């Protein structure tokens, strides 16, 4: 990461290709100097995301296969594998055992395990991971298939317990935290207890809102402020920690 000193913030999980104009969304993130991980949900979206992030200073594209899409798109795993050598960043991937997606959980497990194995084999990948109602299983798969020396797992919008957060920390995971997570007492308690050196920030835009519009990377300051509030820290100190965590992680 060459321009860390210029960096204003970190949005490590944002669906830029779900905004009306991907090119403009990338330009806005560049302009705002927010290090943005543009996650994708299907490998079919990869070529365009990849092409548009080739000369960018702050925006990187991640190659994803979203667990909520696995029921219809498990056969795109071969395409996902085909593109993997083009990027260090992988996501959105993971498991979703919520009521709407539970039926495909067996297929999701096969896909996620394969993704972890391919990343471990390739080495040096960074993954942004969805774990709705499936934290123990997600952690078990990471533990078995993505050894710490072979890749980095970032838990996106983590909603597990404090002991599950400790287990993830012991496995070497980072946590990308958004402002929405701290609307509940449970969320505030969880974020308050995470190790500071493993915290990154995210918006998960456009799935979170600011002033009744979809959040953008430049809104990630809301996450910084909320983290600072729950940890009784100065927001600037939190932002410095997040930038330094990013730098450490990318090294
Ligand atoms: Mn997402």
mmCIF file with all atom_site columns, N, CA and C in Angstrom, residues 13 53 72 76 90 114 142 145 159 236 243:
data_model
loop_
_atom_site.group_PDB
_atom_site.id
_atom_site.type_symbol
_atom_site.label_atom_id
_atom_site.label_alt_id
_atom_site.label_comp_id
_atom_site.label_asym_id
_atom_site.label_entity_id
_atom_site.label_seq_id
_atom_site.pdbx_PDB_ins_code
_atom_site.Cartn_x
_atom_site.Cartn_y
_atom_site.Cartn_z
_atom_site.occupancy
_atom_site.B_iso_or_equiv
_atom_site.pdbx_formal_charge
_atom_site.auth_seq_id
_atom_site.auth_comp_id
_atom_site.auth_asym_id
_atom_site.auth_atom_id
_atom_site.pdbx_PDB_model_num
ATOM 1  N N  . UNK A 1 13  ? -15.433 -3.215  3.047   1.00 0.00 ? 13  UNK A N  1
ATOM 2  C CA . UNK A 1 13  ? -16.505 -4.053  2.488   1.00 0.00 ? 13  UNK A CA 1
ATOM 3  C C  . UNK A 1 13  ? -17.605 -3.146  1.951   1.00 0.00 ? 13  UNK A C  1
ATOM 4  N N  . UNK A 1 53  ? -10.755 -1.129  -11.803 1.00 0.00 ? 53  UNK A N  1
ATOM 5  C CA . UNK A 1 53  ? -9.887  -0.855  -10.653 1.00 0.00 ? 53  UNK A CA 1
ATOM 6  C C  . UNK A 1 53  ? -8.416  -1.073  -11.022 1.00 0.00 ? 53  UNK A C  1
ATOM 7  N N  . UNK A 1 72  ? -28.487 -20.736 -6.586  1.00 0.00 ? 72  UNK A N  1
ATOM 8  C CA . UNK A 1 72  ? -28.656 -20.645 -8.045  1.00 0.00 ? 72  UNK A CA 1
ATOM 9  C C  . UNK A 1 72  ? -27.335 -20.653 -8.806  1.00 0.00 ? 72  UNK A C  1
ATOM 10 N N  . UNK A 1 76  ? -20.976 -21.521 -10.770 1.00 0.00 ? 76  UNK A N  1
ATOM 11 C CA . UNK A 1 76  ? -20.025 -20.465 -11.132 1.00 0.00 ? 76  UNK A CA 1
ATOM 12 C C  . UNK A 1 76  ? -18.711 -20.583 -10.361 1.00 0.00 ? 76  UNK A C  1
ATOM 13 N N  . UNK A 1 90  ? -10.559 -11.491 -2.006  1.00 0.00 ? 90  UNK A N  1
ATOM 14 C CA . UNK A 1 90  ? -11.640 -12.437 -2.241  1.00 0.00 ? 90  UNK A CA 1
ATOM 15 C C  . UNK A 1 90  ? -12.853 -12.071 -1.389  1.00 0.00 ? 90  UNK A C  1
ATOM 16 N N  . UNK A 1 114 ? -14.208 -25.055 -0.651  1.00 0.00 ? 114 UNK A N  1
ATOM 17 C CA . UNK A 1 114 ? -13.371 -25.049 -1.860  1.00 0.00 ? 114 UNK A CA 1
ATOM 18 C C  . UNK A 1 114 ? -12.656 -23.708 -2.015  1.00 0.00 ? 114 UNK A C  1
ATOM 19 N N  . UNK A 1 142 ? -12.546 -22.180 8.449   1.00 0.00 ? 142 UNK A N  1
ATOM 20 C CA . UNK A 1 142 ? -11.308 -21.376 8.342   1.00 0.00 ? 142 UNK A CA 1
ATOM 21 C C  . UNK A 1 142 ? -10.168 -22.116 9.042   1.00 0.00 ? 142 UNK A C  1
ATOM 22 N N  . UNK A 1 145 ? -9.179  -25.169 6.840   1.00 0.00 ? 145 UNK A N  1
ATOM 23 C CA . UNK A 1 145 ? -8.826  -25.055 5.418   1.00 0.00 ? 145 UNK A CA 1
ATOM 24 C C  . UNK A 1 145 ? -8.047  -23.803 5.040   1.00 0.00 ? 145 UNK A C  1
ATOM 25 N N  . UNK A 1 159 ? -21.484 -11.056 13.913  1.00 0.00 ? 159 UNK A N  1
ATOM 26 C CA . UNK A 1 159 ? -22.549 -10.983 14.916  1.00 0.00 ? 159 UNK A CA 1
ATOM 27 C C  . UNK A 1 159 ? -22.451 -12.150 15.902  1.00 0.00 ? 159 UNK A C  1
ATOM 28 N N  . UNK A 1 236 ? -10.025 10.187  16.153  1.00 0.00 ? 236 UNK A N  1
ATOM 29 C CA . UNK A 1 236 ? -8.790  10.259  15.368  1.00 0.00 ? 236 UNK A CA 1
ATOM 30 C C  . UNK A 1 236 ? -7.853  9.092   15.725  1.00 0.00 ? 236 UNK A C  1
ATOM 31 N N  . UNK A 1 243 ? -6.103  2.583   10.113  1.00 0.00 ? 243 UNK A N  1
ATOM 32 C CA . UNK A 1 243 ? -5.185  2.745   8.979   1.00 0.00 ? 243 UNK A CA 1
ATOM 33 C C  . UNK A 1 243 ? -3.923  1.918   9.196   1.00 0.00 ? 243 UNK A C  1
#
